[in-house]
CSV table of C-alpha atoms in Angstrom, one decimal:
chain,number,residue,atom,x,y,z
A,647,MET,CA,11.3,-24.1,-1.1
A,648,ASP,CA,11.0,-25.3,-4.7
A,649,LYS,CA,9.3,-23.3,-7.5
A,650,GLY,CA,6.2,-25.5,-7.4
A,651,LYS,CA,4.6,-25.6,-10.8
A,652,CYS,CA,7.1,-23.1,-12.4
A,653,THR,CA,8.4,-24.3,-15.8
A,654,GLY,CA,10.9,-21.5,-16.1
A,655,CYS,CA,9.1,-20.2,-19.2
A,656,GLY,CA,10.2,-16.6,-18.4
A,657,GLU,CA,6.8,-15.0,-19.1
A,658,CYS,CA,6.9,-13.2,-15.7
A,659,ARG,CA,10.2,-11.6,-16.6
A,660,GLN,CA,8.7,-9.9,-19.6
A,661,TYR,CA,6.6,-7.8,-17.3
A,662,CYS,CA,9.0,-7.4,-14.4
A,663,ILE,CA,9.8,-3.7,-13.8
A,664,VAL,CA,12.7,-4.6,-11.5
A,665,ALA,CA,14.4,-6.7,-14.3
A,666,ARG,CA,13.8,-3.8,-16.7
A,667,ALA,CA,15.4,-1.4,-14.2
A,668,GLY,CA,18.6,-3.5,-14.6
A,669,CYS,CA,18.4,-5.1,-11.1
A,670,ALA,CA,18.5,-8.7,-10.0
A,671,SER,CA,14.9,-9.8,-9.7
A,672,ILE,CA,12.7,-12.6,-8.4
A,673,THR,CA,11.6,-13.2,-12.0
A,674,ALA,CA,15.2,-14.0,-12.9
A,675,VAL,CA,15.4,-16.5,-10.0
A,676,LEU,CA,12.2,-18.1,-11.4
A,677,SER,CA,13.2,-18.0,-15.1
A,678,ASP,CA,16.7,-19.3,-15.0
A,679,GLY,CA,17.6,-19.7,-11.3
A,680,SER,CA,20.1,-16.9,-11.6
A,681,GLY,CA,21.0,-14.2,-9.1
A,682,THR,CA,19.9,-13.2,-5.7
A,683,GLY,CA,17.1,-10.8,-6.6
A,684,ALA,CA,14.5,-12.0,-4.0
A,685,TRP,CA,14.7,-8.7,-2.0
A,686,ASN,CA,14.4,-6.5,-5.1
A,687,CYS,CA,10.7,-6.3,-5.8
A,688,THR,CA,8.2,-3.5,-6.2
A,689,ASN,CA,5.3,-5.8,-5.3
A,690,CYS,CA,3.5,-4.8,-8.5
A,691,TRP,CA,2.5,-8.5,-9.0
A,692,LYS,CA,2.4,-8.3,-12.8
A,693,CYS,CA,4.4,-11.6,-12.6
A,694,VAL,CA,1.5,-13.2,-10.8
A,695,GLU,CA,-0.9,-11.9,-13.4
A,696,ALA,CA,1.2,-13.2,-16.3
A,697,CYS,CA,2.2,-16.6,-14.9
A,698,PRO,CA,0.5,-19.3,-17.0
A,699,GLU,CA,1.0,-21.9,-14.2
A,700,ASP,CA,-0.4,-19.8,-11.3
A,701,VAL,CA,2.8,-20.2,-9.3
A,702,ASP,CA,2.5,-18.7,-5.8
A,703,ILE,CA,5.3,-16.2,-6.5
A,704,PHE,CA,4.6,-14.3,-3.2
A,705,THR,CA,5.2,-17.3,-1.0
A,706,PHE,CA,8.2,-18.4,-3.1
A,707,MET,CA,9.8,-15.0,-2.8
A,708,MET,CA,9.2,-14.7,0.9
A,709,LYS,CA,10.8,-18.1,1.6
A,710,LYS,CA,13.7,-17.2,-0.7
A,711,ARG,CA,14.3,-13.9,1.1
A,712,ARG,CA,14.8,-15.8,4.4
A,713,GLU,CA,17.8,-17.6,2.9
A,714,LEU,CA,19.5,-14.3,2.2
A,715,GLU,CA,20.8,-11.4,4.2
A,716,PRO,CA,18.1,-8.7,4.3
A,717,PRO,CA,18.9,-5.2,3.0
A,718,ALA,CA,19.4,-2.6,5.8
A,719,HIS,CA,16.1,-0.8,5.2
A,720,TYR,CA,14.1,-4.0,5.4
A,721,ARG,CA,15.9,-5.1,8.6
A,722,GLN,CA,15.2,-1.7,10.2
A,723,SER,CA,11.6,-1.7,9.2
A,724,PHE,CA,11.0,-5.1,10.6
A,725,ASP,CA,12.8,-4.1,13.8
A,726,ASN,CA,10.5,-1.1,14.0
A,727,ILE,CA,7.5,-3.4,13.6
A,728,ARG,CA,8.6,-5.8,16.3
A,729,HIS,CA,9.4,-3.0,18.8
A,730,THR,CA,6.5,-0.6,18.1
A,731,GLY,CA,4.0,-2.2,15.8
A,732,TYR,CA,4.7,0.2,13.0
A,733,SER,CA,7.3,0.0,10.2
A,734,MET,CA,8.1,3.8,10.4
A,735,PRO,CA,9.2,5.8,13.4
A,736,ILE,CA,6.2,7.7,14.8
A,737,GLU,CA,7.5,9.0,18.2
A,738,ASP,CA,5.9,12.5,17.7
A,739,LEU,CA,2.8,11.2,16.2
A,740,ASN,CA,0.1,13.1,18.1
A,741,THR,CA,2.1,16.4,18.1
A,742,ILE,CA,2.3,16.3,14.4
A,743,ARG,CA,-1.4,15.3,14.0
A,744,GLU,CA,-2.4,18.2,16.2
A,745,MET,CA,-0.5,20.6,13.8
A,746,TRP,CA,-2.5,19.2,10.9
A,747,GLY,CA,-5.8,19.4,12.8
A,748,LEU,CA,-6.1,15.6,13.0
A,749,GLY,CA,-7.4,13.9,16.2
A,750,GLU,CA,-5.2,12.0,18.6
A,751,ILE,CA,-4.5,8.3,17.8
A,752,ARG,CA,-3.8,5.7,20.5
A,753,LYS,CA,-0.9,3.5,19.4
A,754,ILE,CA,-0.8,-0.3,19.9
A,755,ASP,CA,0.8,-1.4,23.2
A,756,PRO,CA,4.2,-3.0,22.2
A,757,ALA,CA,3.5,-5.8,24.6
A,758,LYS,CA,0.6,-6.9,22.3
A,759,VAL,CA,3.0,-6.8,19.3
A,760,ARG,CA,5.3,-9.2,21.2
A,761,LYS,CA,2.4,-11.6,21.7
A,762,LEU,CA,1.5,-11.4,18.0
A,763,LEU,CA,5.1,-11.9,16.8
A,764,PRO,CA,6.6,-14.0,19.5
A,765,GLY,CA,9.1,-16.0,17.4
A,766,THR,CA,10.9,-13.2,15.7
A,767,GLY,CA,13.7,-12.4,18.1
A,768,ARG,CA,16.4,-12.5,15.5
A,769,PRO,CA,15.5,-10.5,12.4
A,770,GLY,CA,16.3,-12.3,9.2
A,771,HIS,CA,16.0,-15.7,10.7
A,772,LYS,CA,12.9,-17.6,11.5
A,773,ARG,CA,13.2,-19.2,14.9
B,723,MET,CA,-24.0,8.6,6.9
B,724,GLU,CA,-22.2,5.3,6.8
B,725,ARG,CA,-19.3,4.8,9.3
B,726,ARG,CA,-16.1,2.9,8.5
B,727,LEU,CA,-12.7,2.8,10.2
B,728,LEU,CA,-9.8,4.6,8.6
B,729,TYR,CA,-6.8,2.4,8.4
B,730,PRO,CA,-4.0,4.9,7.5
B,731,GLY,CA,-1.1,2.4,7.5
B,732,CYS,CA,2.4,3.3,8.7
B,733,LEU,CA,3.5,5.5,5.8
B,734,VAL,CA,0.5,7.8,5.9
B,735,LEU,CA,0.5,7.8,9.7
B,736,ALA,CA,4.1,8.8,9.8
B,737,CYS,CA,4.5,11.3,7.1
B,738,LEU,CA,1.5,11.8,4.7
B,739,GLN,CA,-1.0,13.6,7.0
B,740,ASP,CA,-2.3,15.6,4.0
B,741,TYR,CA,-3.5,12.3,2.5
B,742,GLU,CA,-5.4,11.4,5.6
B,743,LEU,CA,-6.8,14.8,6.1
B,744,SER,CA,-8.2,15.1,2.6
B,745,ALA,CA,-9.5,11.5,2.6
B,746,ARG,CA,-11.5,12.2,5.8
B,747,ARG,CA,-12.9,15.4,4.4
B,748,VAL,CA,-13.9,14.1,0.9
B,749,LEU,CA,-15.3,10.8,2.0
B,750,GLY,CA,-17.4,12.7,4.5
B,751,LYS,CA,-18.8,14.7,1.6
B,752,ILE,CA,-19.9,11.5,-0.2
B,753,GLY,CA,-21.5,9.9,2.8
B,754,VAL,CA,-18.8,7.9,4.5
B,755,GLU,CA,-17.6,9.1,7.9
B,756,LEU,CA,-14.2,7.7,8.7
B,757,GLU,CA,-13.7,6.9,12.4
B,758,ASP,CA,-10.3,6.6,14.1
B,759,MET,CA,-8.9,3.1,14.3
B,760,HIS,CA,-7.1,3.4,17.6
B,761,GLU,CA,-4.3,0.8,18.3
B,762,PHE,CA,-4.1,-0.4,14.7
B,763,ALA,CA,-0.7,-1.8,13.8
B,764,CYS,CA,1.3,-2.3,10.6
B,765,CYS,CA,-0.6,-4.5,8.2
B,766,ALA,CA,2.6,-6.6,7.8
B,767,SER,CA,3.0,-5.4,4.2
B,768,SER,CA,5.7,-7.3,2.3
B,769,ILE,CA,8.1,-6.6,5.2
B,770,ALA,CA,7.0,-9.0,7.9
B,771,PRO,CA,6.4,-11.9,5.6
B,772,SER,CA,10.0,-11.5,4.4
B,773,PHE,CA,11.1,-12.6,7.9
B,774,THR,CA,8.4,-14.7,9.5
B,775,ASP,CA,5.2,-16.7,8.9
B,776,GLU,CA,3.8,-15.0,11.9
B,777,TRP,CA,3.0,-12.0,9.7
B,778,ILE,CA,-0.5,-13.2,9.5
B,779,ASN,CA,-1.1,-12.6,13.2
B,780,LEU,CA,-0.4,-8.9,12.6
B,781,ALA,CA,-2.7,-8.6,9.7
B,782,ALA,CA,-5.4,-10.6,11.5
B,783,TYR,CA,-5.0,-8.4,14.5
B,784,ASN,CA,-6.1,-5.4,12.4
B,785,LEU,CA,-9.1,-7.3,11.0
B,786,ALA,CA,-10.1,-8.5,14.5
B,787,LEU,CA,-9.8,-4.9,15.8
B,788,ALA,CA,-12.3,-3.7,13.2
B,789,GLU,CA,-14.6,-6.7,13.8
B,790,ALA,CA,-14.7,-5.9,17.5
B,791,ARG,CA,-15.9,-2.4,16.5
B,792,GLY,CA,-18.4,-3.8,14.1
B,793,ARG,CA,-17.0,-1.6,11.3
B,794,ASP,CA,-15.4,-2.2,7.9
B,795,ILE,CA,-12.0,-0.8,7.0
B,796,VAL,CA,-11.0,1.9,4.5
B,797,THR,CA,-7.4,1.8,3.4
B,798,LEU,CA,-5.3,4.5,1.7
B,799,CYS,CA,-2.4,2.4,0.3
B,800,GLY,CA,-2.4,-0.4,-2.2
B,801,SER,CA,-0.1,-2.7,-0.2
B,802,CYS,CA,-2.2,-2.4,3.0
B,803,THR,CA,-5.3,-3.3,1.0
B,804,LYS,CA,-3.7,-6.3,-0.6
B,805,THR,CA,-2.0,-7.6,2.6
B,806,LEU,CA,-5.2,-7.3,4.7
B,807,ARG,CA,-7.3,-8.9,2.0
B,808,ASP,CA,-4.8,-11.7,1.5
B,809,ALA,CA,-4.8,-12.5,5.2
B,810,ALA,CA,-8.6,-12.4,5.3
B,811,ARG,CA,-8.8,-14.9,2.4
B,812,ILE,CA,-6.2,-17.2,3.9
B,813,LEU,CA,-8.1,-17.3,7.2
B,814,ASP,CA,-11.4,-17.8,5.4
B,815,GLY,CA,-10.1,-20.9,3.6
B,816,ASP,CA,-8.0,-22.5,6.3
B,817,ALA,CA,-9.8,-23.4,9.6
B,818,ARG,CA,-6.6,-24.6,11.2
B,819,GLN,CA,-4.7,-21.4,10.5
B,820,LEU,CA,-7.7,-19.4,11.7
B,821,GLY,CA,-7.7,-21.5,14.9
B,822,ARG,CA,-3.9,-20.8,15.4
B,823,VAL,CA,-4.4,-17.1,14.8
B,824,ASN,CA,-7.3,-16.9,17.1
B,825,GLN,CA,-5.2,-18.5,19.9
B,826,LYS,CA,-2.8,-15.6,19.5
B,827,LEU,CA,-5.6,-13.0,19.3
B,828,ALA,CA,-7.2,-14.5,22.5
B,829,GLU,CA,-4.0,-13.6,24.4
B,830,ILE,CA,-4.8,-9.9,23.8
B,831,GLY,CA,-8.6,-10.2,24.2
B,832,LEU,CA,-9.6,-10.4,20.5
B,833,SER,CA,-11.0,-12.9,18.1
B,834,TYR,CA,-11.6,-12.9,14.3
B,835,SER,CA,-14.5,-14.7,12.6
B,836,GLY,CA,-14.1,-13.4,9.0
B,837,ARG,CA,-16.5,-10.5,9.0
B,838,THR,CA,-14.2,-7.5,8.2
B,839,LYS,CA,-14.4,-6.0,4.7
B,840,VAL,CA,-11.4,-4.0,3.5
B,841,THR,CA,-11.8,-1.4,0.8
B,842,HIS,CA,-9.3,1.0,-0.7
B,843,ILE,CA,-10.3,4.7,-1.1
B,844,ILE,CA,-10.7,4.3,-4.9
B,845,GLU,CA,-13.2,1.5,-4.3
B,846,VAL,CA,-15.2,3.6,-1.9
B,847,MET,CA,-15.2,6.5,-4.3
B,848,ASP,CA,-16.1,4.2,-7.2
B,849,GLU,CA,-19.1,2.9,-5.1
B,850,ARG,CA,-20.3,6.5,-4.8
B,851,LEU,CA,-19.4,7.8,-8.2
B,852,ASP,CA,-22.8,9.6,-8.5
B,853,GLU,CA,-22.1,11.5,-5.2
B,854,VAL,CA,-18.6,12.4,-6.5
B,855,ALA,CA,-20.1,13.8,-9.7
B,856,ALA,CA,-23.0,15.6,-8.0
B,857,GLY,CA,-20.7,17.2,-5.4
B,858,SER,CA,-18.1,18.4,-7.9
B,859,ASN,CA,-19.3,21.8,-9.1
B,860,ILE,CA,-16.0,23.7,-9.3
B,861,GLU,CA,-13.9,23.7,-12.4
B,862,VAL,CA,-10.3,22.7,-11.6
B,863,ASN,CA,-8.1,23.9,-14.4
B,864,ILE,CA,-5.4,21.3,-14.4
B,865,ARG,CA,-4.6,18.3,-16.6
B,866,VAL,CA,-3.4,15.4,-14.6
B,867,ALA,CA,-1.6,12.1,-15.1
B,868,LEU,CA,-2.7,9.1,-13.0
B,869,GLN,CA,-0.5,6.8,-10.9
B,870,HIS,CA,-2.6,3.7,-10.4
B,871,PRO,CA,-1.7,1.9,-7.2
B,872,CYS,CA,-0.7,-1.6,-8.3
B,873,ASN,CA,-2.1,-3.6,-5.4
B,874,VAL,CA,-5.7,-2.3,-5.7
B,875,SER,CA,-6.1,-4.3,-8.9
B,876,ARG,CA,-3.3,-6.9,-8.7
B,877,PRO,CA,-3.3,-9.8,-8.2
B,878,GLY,CA,-6.6,-9.6,-10.0
B,879,GLU,CA,-7.7,-13.0,-8.8
B,880,LEU,CA,-7.4,-11.7,-5.1
B,881,MET,CA,-8.4,-8.1,-5.5
B,882,GLN,CA,-11.4,-8.6,-7.9
B,883,PHE,CA,-11.5,-4.9,-8.7
B,884,ASP,CA,-10.7,-3.1,-11.9
B,885,ASP,CA,-8.7,-4.3,-14.9
B,886,PRO,CA,-5.4,-5.7,-13.5
B,887,TRP,CA,-3.5,-4.7,-16.7
B,888,ARG,CA,-5.1,-1.4,-17.5
B,889,PRO,CA,-6.8,0.0,-14.4
B,890,GLN,CA,-9.7,2.4,-15.1
B,891,LYS,CA,-11.4,3.1,-11.8
B,892,MET,CA,-9.3,6.0,-10.6
B,893,ARG,CA,-9.7,7.6,-14.0
B,894,GLN,CA,-13.5,7.3,-13.7
B,895,VAL,CA,-13.4,8.9,-10.3
B,896,VAL,CA,-11.2,11.8,-11.4
B,897,GLN,CA,-13.3,12.4,-14.5
B,898,ALA,CA,-16.5,12.2,-12.5
B,899,ALA,CA,-15.1,15.2,-10.6
B,900,GLY,CA,-14.7,17.0,-14.0
B,901,ILE,CA,-11.0,16.9,-14.1
B,902,SER,CA,-9.0,16.3,-17.4
B,903,VAL,CA,-6.8,13.3,-17.5
B,904,VAL,CA,-3.9,12.9,-19.9
B,905,ASP,CA,-2.7,9.5,-21.2
B,906,PHE,CA,1.0,8.8,-21.0
B,907,ASP,CA,3.1,5.8,-22.0
B,908,GLN,CA,4.2,4.9,-18.5
B,909,GLU,CA,0.7,5.1,-17.0
B,910,ASP,CA,0.3,1.3,-16.4
B,911,GLU,CA,3.8,0.8,-15.0
B,912,CYS,CA,4.5,0.4,-11.3
B,913,CYS,CA,6.0,3.5,-9.7
B,914,GLY,CA,8.9,1.4,-8.3
B,915,SER,CA,8.7,2.8,-4.8
B,916,ALA,CA,9.3,-0.5,-2.9
B,917,LEU,CA,12.7,-0.8,-4.7
B,918,LEU,CA,13.8,2.2,-2.6
B,919,MET,CA,14.1,-0.3,0.2
B,920,SER,CA,17.0,-2.2,-1.5
B,921,GLU,CA,18.2,-0.3,-4.6
B,922,GLU,CA,17.6,3.4,-4.4
B,923,GLU,CA,19.2,4.6,-7.6
B,924,PRO,CA,17.3,2.3,-9.9
B,925,ALA,CA,14.1,3.2,-8.1
B,926,LEU,CA,14.8,6.9,-8.7
B,927,ASN,CA,15.4,6.1,-12.4
B,928,LEU,CA,12.0,4.4,-12.6
B,929,ALA,CA,10.4,7.5,-11.1
B,930,LYS,CA,12.3,9.8,-13.5
B,931,ARG,CA,11.0,7.8,-16.4
B,932,LYS,CA,7.5,8.0,-15.1
B,933,LEU,CA,7.5,11.7,-14.3
B,934,SER,CA,9.2,12.6,-17.7
B,935,SER,CA,6.7,10.6,-19.6
B,936,ALA,CA,3.8,12.4,-17.8
B,937,ILE,CA,5.3,15.8,-18.4
B,938,ARG,CA,5.9,15.1,-22.1
B,939,ALA,CA,2.2,14.1,-22.4
B,940,GLY,CA,1.3,17.6,-21.1
B,941,ALA,CA,0.4,16.7,-17.5
B,942,GLU,CA,0.5,19.5,-15.0
B,943,GLY,CA,0.1,17.3,-12.0
B,944,MET,CA,0.2,13.6,-11.1
B,945,VAL,CA,-2.6,12.1,-9.0
B,946,VAL,CA,-1.7,9.3,-6.6
B,947,SER,CA,-3.7,7.2,-4.2
B,948,CYS,CA,-1.1,5.2,-2.3
B,949,GLY,CA,1.4,6.2,0.3
B,950,ASN,CA,4.2,4.2,-1.4
B,951,CYS,CA,3.7,5.9,-4.8
B,952,ALA,CA,3.6,9.3,-3.0
B,953,MET,CA,6.8,8.5,-1.1
B,954,LEU,CA,8.8,8.0,-4.3
B,955,LEU,CA,7.1,10.4,-6.7
B,956,LYS,CA,6.6,13.2,-4.2
B,957,ASN,CA,8.8,12.9,-1.2
B,958,PHE,CA,11.9,11.8,-3.2
B,959,GLN,CA,11.2,14.1,-6.2
B,960,HIS,CA,13.9,16.5,-5.0
B,961,LYS,CA,16.5,13.7,-5.3
B,962,ILE,CA,15.2,12.9,-8.8
B,963,SER,CA,15.5,16.5,-9.8
B,964,LYS,CA,19.2,16.6,-8.8
B,965,SER,CA,20.1,14.4,-11.7
B,966,ALA,CA,17.4,15.8,-14.0
B,967,PRO,CA,17.2,19.5,-13.5
B,968,GLY,CA,13.8,20.9,-14.5
B,969,LEU,CA,12.0,17.7,-13.9
B,970,SER,CA,9.3,18.8,-11.6
B,971,LEU,CA,5.6,17.8,-11.3
B,972,PRO,CA,3.2,18.5,-8.5
B,973,VAL,CA,2.0,15.3,-6.9
B,974,ILE,CA,-1.6,15.4,-5.6
B,975,PHE,CA,-3.6,12.8,-3.7
B,976,LEU,CA,-6.8,11.6,-5.2
B,977,PRO,CA,-9.0,13.1,-2.4
B,978,GLN,CA,-7.2,16.4,-2.7
B,979,ILE,CA,-8.0,16.9,-6.4
B,980,VAL,CA,-11.6,15.7,-6.0
B,981,GLY,CA,-11.9,17.9,-2.9
B,982,LEU,CA,-10.8,20.9,-4.9
B,983,ALA,CA,-13.5,20.1,-7.5
B,984,MET,CA,-16.0,19.9,-4.6
B,985,GLY,CA,-15.1,23.4,-3.5
B,986,ILE,CA,-13.4,22.4,-0.3
B,987,PRO,CA,-10.8,25.0,0.7
B,988,ALA,CA,-7.3,23.9,-0.2
B,989,VAL,CA,-6.1,24.3,3.4
B,990,GLU,CA,-8.7,21.8,4.6
B,991,LEU,CA,-7.3,19.3,2.2
B,992,GLY,CA,-3.8,19.7,3.5
B,993,MET,CA,-2.7,21.9,0.5
B,994,LYS,CA,-1.2,25.3,0.5
B,995,ALA,CA,-3.9,27.9,-0.1
């Protein structure tokens, strides 16, 4: 995917906390095409706020991510979503809820998740 | 009493029960009863869109589930709020996409027509600021710093709530409850939590900078209203303290601090008595 209306002005980078943390960032990819920072984002969206051209940075970043190997935590979280419907492990959900005095919650049937995300058999690669 | 569905999101459901408990208790006090949203799923967050365009089915499923119940949704995290609202807007503006999504939803007996409203807990409390003020009669002697959840106000054009550069709404809620708020130079910065997913050390350094700044400003606690912020600033604080001995700041959820000002016993807010 191209950068759409992005002129590479670098305004987004001024506000990018990931760039300031010394990491490769999506704003570096946008500003000068450098690095592989698409997976390093805090989702603060100051870049979107600052962009003078209203570039759809979210969509650009998500497409860019699919060209790269995902970090282990992202891969695991997506696997969790595909298999259970939740990004975090929640096996003992209702036992823990009872301890806190919270009511029981019925989880989504994983068969429904498979219907909602049918084309995602291989994490990291869109079928 | 108005009824809405509580959408806890994965993080709160899995490990932040104190946030859910206090949210239910305090919103109940200001006239919003939170009902269980059985069978909800992950909103998709920024995780699913990183892998597939089908993420919108997952977000739409949650919107459809609420629509079938005839209730609006209350969220506890910034990212759930933004993702669900983003999906709602996409579906509102794209009839073909809505049609495709509804084909998927039909397979599990649901449909979505665009009626579900999604509001974060700060927005709900802001809607009922007078009730917050009227119900807060106990003096809570603590000066707090605020961690604004980025996605409740950004992207501003989507969220249409608060100042996207200098959010003020959570401050107004906390101050309406009579609690002192301190300014600190890192207040308007993102906590950095999502960076934990790919680069842990830099994420911890961002949190260290944030906590140090708040402590220097005289804060005795930090108020959060997002599971992601809590995950880094609270649940990972022991890791941060390892490289910065003495750096310690209690992290409190927004409904917990307001609940204390309302005279709700700490234990009912998921806090130690």
